[in-house]
Amino acid sequence: MSLPHSLPSSVGNVPRLSLSKSRSQYTLHRSFSHRNILRLRRRAASFDHIEPKIQANRPEPIQLNDESDFYQLLSPDGRISISGFGSLLSQISARTTFPDLINFRVAKLHGFRRVFANVTPIFFERGLAKPETKEISSLSVEPYEAETLIGTVFEIKKSEIPAFIKREHEFRFLAVLPETLDGKPFTDPAVVCARSTDKEFFQIKCNGSKEIYFQHFGRYNIDKIWRDDILPCRVYLRHCVLAAKNLGDEAYNNFLDHTFLGDRKTTIREYLATTGAGIMEEEPPESLKTRYGG
């Protein structure tokens, strides 16, 4: 098995918090992280009396590198907000991992775009991947100033944070500040799963271990996670489109027109009308109809 191919070491202008290298795992300096989280909350509060149309200088996303950093985002009642953009547009899907989630709602996130550009082992495990046609991609978001996505936000319990990290282990976790559809920032930051790099995943999430990488990806002959030459997994794409449609016309059209293939040019609306024609008429396997039913 070859090591993950090299990719740029950063994606977008996301500030990385200080890392302590005295431990085997990369962790945040607590005071620096805490100040940044407080700044996000103060910025949200300062927007309360500002007209949405003139809100500017939105706070930059903050990267979370360790489980304990998630705890700094906890609300007074011990919950953390999650920002959904793909399968988590579906409350049914969200509850398969977070059965006790609350306050599931539609939200807007500025400065990010959705891109189908990462390989996910779960599609191979469930027999949904089609490597012969490169229809193996899941969905991630990446910083992009000119784009706005409409997704969901919901709260999970502190005890569910490890399950969230395990579910989304290949991603870069960012603390962001979503808004309501009419432009009012939420009080608390939310965590979104953003594009990472193969180098970062191997060095940080796998601690440079080929064995750990093999357990996650290598056993499916995946030697590169983040790719721009792959196409959406058909069942997964259909699921995301149906989930977006269930959220209403604004969310549905936003998904179709502001979600892209790996070329960052072809929208999902264009893809479904051309190469991906027929995807929306295909049913998932019987055992996965609920899980991938939108």
Short mmCIF file of C-alpha atoms in Angstrom, two decimals, residues 26-221:
data_model
loop_
_atom_site.label_atom_id
_atom_site.label_comp_id
_atom_site.label_asym_id
_atom_site.label_seq_id
_atom_site.Cartn_x
_atom_site.Cartn_y
_atom_site.Cartn_z
CA TYR A 26 -1.64 17.41 18.32
CA THR A 27 -3.71 19.49 20.78
CA LEU A 28 -4.70 23.10 21.15
CA HIS A 29 -3.26 25.51 23.68
CA ARG A 30 -6.37 25.92 25.82
CA SER A 31 -6.18 29.67 26.49
CA PHE A 32 -5.78 30.53 22.80
CA SER A 33 -8.70 28.30 21.79
CA HIS A 34 -10.89 29.66 24.59
CA ARG A 35 -10.27 33.25 23.54
CA ASN A 36 -11.22 32.47 19.97
CA ILE A 37 -14.43 30.71 20.98
CA LEU A 38 -15.39 33.63 23.20
CA ARG A 39 -14.71 35.94 20.29
CA LEU A 40 -17.11 33.95 18.10
CA ARG A 41 -19.83 34.24 20.73
CA ARG A 42 -19.22 37.95 21.24
CA ARG A 43 -19.43 38.52 17.50
CA ALA A 44 -22.75 36.68 17.40
CA ALA A 45 -24.09 38.84 20.21
CA SER A 46 -22.89 42.02 18.52
CA PHE A 47 -24.89 41.14 15.38
CA ASP A 48 -28.19 40.99 17.26
CA HIS A 49 -29.02 44.62 16.57
CA ILE A 50 -27.47 44.91 13.11
CA GLU A 51 -29.49 44.62 9.95
CA PRO A 52 -28.54 41.37 8.14
CA LYS A 53 -27.84 43.17 4.88
CA ILE A 54 -25.06 45.27 6.40
CA GLN A 55 -23.40 42.60 8.51
CA ALA A 56 -19.75 42.39 7.50
CA ASN A 57 -16.46 41.04 8.76
CA ARG A 58 -17.98 37.77 9.84
CA PRO A 59 -15.75 35.83 12.25
CA GLU A 60 -13.25 33.42 10.73
CA PRO A 61 -13.76 29.68 11.32
CA ILE A 62 -11.64 28.14 14.06
CA GLN A 63 -10.05 24.71 13.68
CA LEU A 64 -10.59 22.08 16.38
CA ASN A 65 -7.87 19.48 16.65
CA ASP A 66 -8.68 17.47 19.76
CA GLU A 67 -11.79 16.07 21.41
CA SER A 68 -11.35 18.34 24.41
CA ASP A 69 -11.54 21.37 22.13
CA PHE A 70 -15.13 20.45 21.29
CA TYR A 71 -16.02 20.80 24.96
CA GLN A 72 -15.18 24.50 24.82
CA LEU A 73 -18.15 24.92 22.48
CA LEU A 74 -20.64 23.40 24.92
CA SER A 75 -23.68 25.47 25.80
CA PRO A 76 -24.68 25.95 29.45
CA ASP A 77 -26.97 22.91 29.19
CA GLY A 78 -24.08 20.71 28.02
CA ARG A 79 -24.84 20.46 24.31
CA ILE A 80 -22.90 21.32 21.16
CA SER A 81 -24.24 22.50 17.80
CA ILE A 82 -23.52 20.55 14.62
CA SER A 83 -23.79 22.01 11.11
CA GLY A 84 -25.11 19.52 8.51
CA PHE A 85 -24.69 19.86 4.76
CA GLY A 86 -24.97 16.36 3.23
CA SER A 87 -26.58 13.31 4.78
CA LEU A 88 -27.14 15.38 7.94
CA LEU A 89 -29.69 17.39 5.98
CA SER A 90 -31.87 14.40 6.85
CA GLN A 91 -33.08 14.21 10.43
CA ILE A 92 -33.55 10.47 10.00
CA SER A 93 -29.89 10.07 9.06
CA ALA A 94 -28.77 12.38 11.84
CA ARG A 95 -30.65 10.33 14.41
CA THR A 96 -28.91 7.12 13.36
CA THR A 97 -25.79 8.56 14.98
CA PHE A 98 -27.36 11.06 17.39
CA PRO A 99 -30.66 9.59 18.64
CA ASP A 100 -31.05 12.31 21.27
CA LEU A 101 -30.45 15.34 19.06
CA ILE A 102 -32.68 18.38 19.57
CA ASN A 103 -33.64 21.59 17.78
CA PHE A 104 -33.13 20.33 14.21
CA ARG A 105 -33.54 23.37 11.93
CA VAL A 106 -32.54 24.94 8.63
CA ALA A 107 -29.58 27.33 8.65
CA LYS A 108 -27.35 29.35 6.35
CA LEU A 109 -23.54 29.27 6.32
CA HIS A 110 -21.58 31.93 4.48
CA GLY A 111 -18.13 31.51 3.00
CA PHE A 112 -18.30 27.77 2.23
CA ARG A 113 -19.16 25.58 -0.76
CA ARG A 114 -20.07 21.89 -1.00
CA VAL A 115 -17.86 19.68 -3.16
CA PHE A 116 -17.97 15.96 -3.98
CA ALA A 117 -14.26 15.25 -3.63
CA ASN A 118 -13.54 12.65 -0.94
CA VAL A 119 -13.61 8.86 -0.82
CA THR A 120 -15.54 7.29 2.07
CA PRO A 121 -15.04 3.70 3.26
CA ILE A 122 -18.67 3.30 4.33
CA PHE A 123 -19.76 3.19 0.68
CA PHE A 124 -17.43 0.24 0.11
CA GLU A 125 -18.61 -1.48 3.30
CA ARG A 126 -22.24 -1.18 2.23
CA GLY A 127 -21.67 -2.15 -1.40
CA LEU A 128 -22.65 1.28 -2.70
CA ALA A 129 -19.33 2.35 -4.22
CA LYS A 130 -18.74 1.86 -7.95
CA PRO A 131 -14.97 2.17 -8.38
CA GLU A 132 -15.18 1.11 -12.03
CA THR A 133 -17.02 4.37 -12.83
CA LYS A 134 -15.39 6.40 -10.05
CA GLU A 135 -18.80 6.91 -8.42
CA ILE A 136 -17.33 6.70 -4.93
CA SER A 137 -17.40 10.25 -3.59
CA SER A 138 -18.96 11.63 -0.46
CA LEU A 139 -19.45 15.32 0.28
CA SER A 140 -17.45 17.92 2.17
CA VAL A 141 -17.35 21.68 2.44
CA GLU A 142 -14.42 23.99 1.89
CA PRO A 143 -13.92 27.68 2.56
CA TYR A 144 -14.92 29.79 -0.43
CA GLU A 145 -15.80 33.42 0.17
CA ALA A 146 -18.21 33.85 -2.74
CA GLU A 147 -20.50 30.95 -1.79
CA THR A 148 -23.28 30.42 0.76
CA LEU A 149 -24.78 27.06 1.58
CA ILE A 150 -28.08 26.23 3.21
CA GLY A 151 -27.96 23.28 5.54
CA THR A 152 -29.07 22.29 9.00
CA VAL A 153 -28.03 22.88 12.58
CA PHE A 154 -28.93 20.77 15.59
CA GLU A 155 -27.65 20.11 19.08
CA ILE A 156 -26.21 16.90 20.48
CA LYS A 157 -25.20 15.92 24.00
CA LYS A 158 -21.62 16.06 25.23
CA SER A 159 -21.64 12.27 25.45
CA GLU A 160 -22.32 12.05 21.69
CA ILE A 161 -19.21 14.03 20.67
CA PRO A 162 -16.97 10.92 20.41
CA ALA A 163 -19.49 9.28 18.04
CA PHE A 164 -19.48 12.41 15.89
CA ILE A 165 -15.67 12.47 15.69
CA LYS A 166 -15.61 8.75 14.85
CA ARG A 167 -18.26 9.16 12.16
CA GLU A 168 -16.38 12.03 10.47
CA HIS A 169 -12.78 11.14 11.27
CA GLU A 170 -11.26 12.07 7.89
CA PHE A 171 -12.51 15.65 8.01
CA ARG A 172 -11.10 18.88 9.40
CA PHE A 173 -13.40 20.14 12.16
CA LEU A 174 -14.17 23.86 12.13
CA ALA A 175 -16.14 26.02 14.55
CA VAL A 176 -18.33 28.34 12.48
CA LEU A 177 -21.19 30.75 13.07
CA PRO A 178 -24.29 29.83 11.04
CA GLU A 179 -27.25 32.15 10.56
CA THR A 180 -30.99 31.87 10.29
CA LEU A 181 -32.39 32.11 6.77
CA ASP A 182 -33.17 35.78 7.38
CA GLY A 183 -29.55 36.49 8.31
CA LYS A 184 -29.46 36.53 12.11
CA PRO A 185 -26.36 34.74 13.52
CA PHE A 186 -26.94 31.97 16.01
CA THR A 187 -25.86 32.53 19.58
CA ASP A 188 -23.55 29.52 19.70
CA PRO A 189 -20.93 28.36 17.19
CA ALA A 190 -21.48 25.06 15.38
CA VAL A 191 -19.04 22.41 14.19
CA VAL A 192 -18.81 21.72 10.46
CA CYS A 193 -16.83 18.96 8.72
CA ALA A 194 -14.52 20.58 6.16
CA ARG A 195 -12.13 19.30 3.53
CA SER A 196 -8.80 18.17 4.92
CA THR A 197 -5.74 16.72 3.19
CA ASP A 198 -4.29 13.22 2.92
CA LYS A 199 -1.10 14.44 4.56
CA GLU A 200 -2.97 15.87 7.55
CA PHE A 201 -5.09 12.76 7.98
CA PHE A 202 -2.08 10.44 7.86
CA GLN A 203 0.18 12.50 10.11
CA ILE A 204 -2.37 13.66 12.68
CA LYS A 205 -5.38 11.34 12.68
CA CYS A 206 -3.27 8.22 12.03
CA ASN A 207 -0.20 9.42 13.96
CA GLY A 208 1.88 8.52 10.91
CA SER A 209 0.91 4.85 11.25
CA LYS A 210 0.40 2.77 8.10
CA GLU A 211 -1.47 0.24 10.21
CA ILE A 212 -4.03 2.78 11.40
CA TYR A 213 -4.44 4.11 7.87
CA PHE A 214 -4.99 0.58 6.60
CA GLN A 215 -7.73 -0.03 9.18
CA HIS A 216 -9.64 3.04 7.99
CA PHE A 217 -8.94 3.17 4.25
CA GLY A 218 -6.17 0.89 3.00
CA ARG A 219 -8.15 -2.31 3.33
CA TYR A 220 -10.51 -0.95 0.67
CA ASN A 221 -7.57 -0.18 -1.63
#
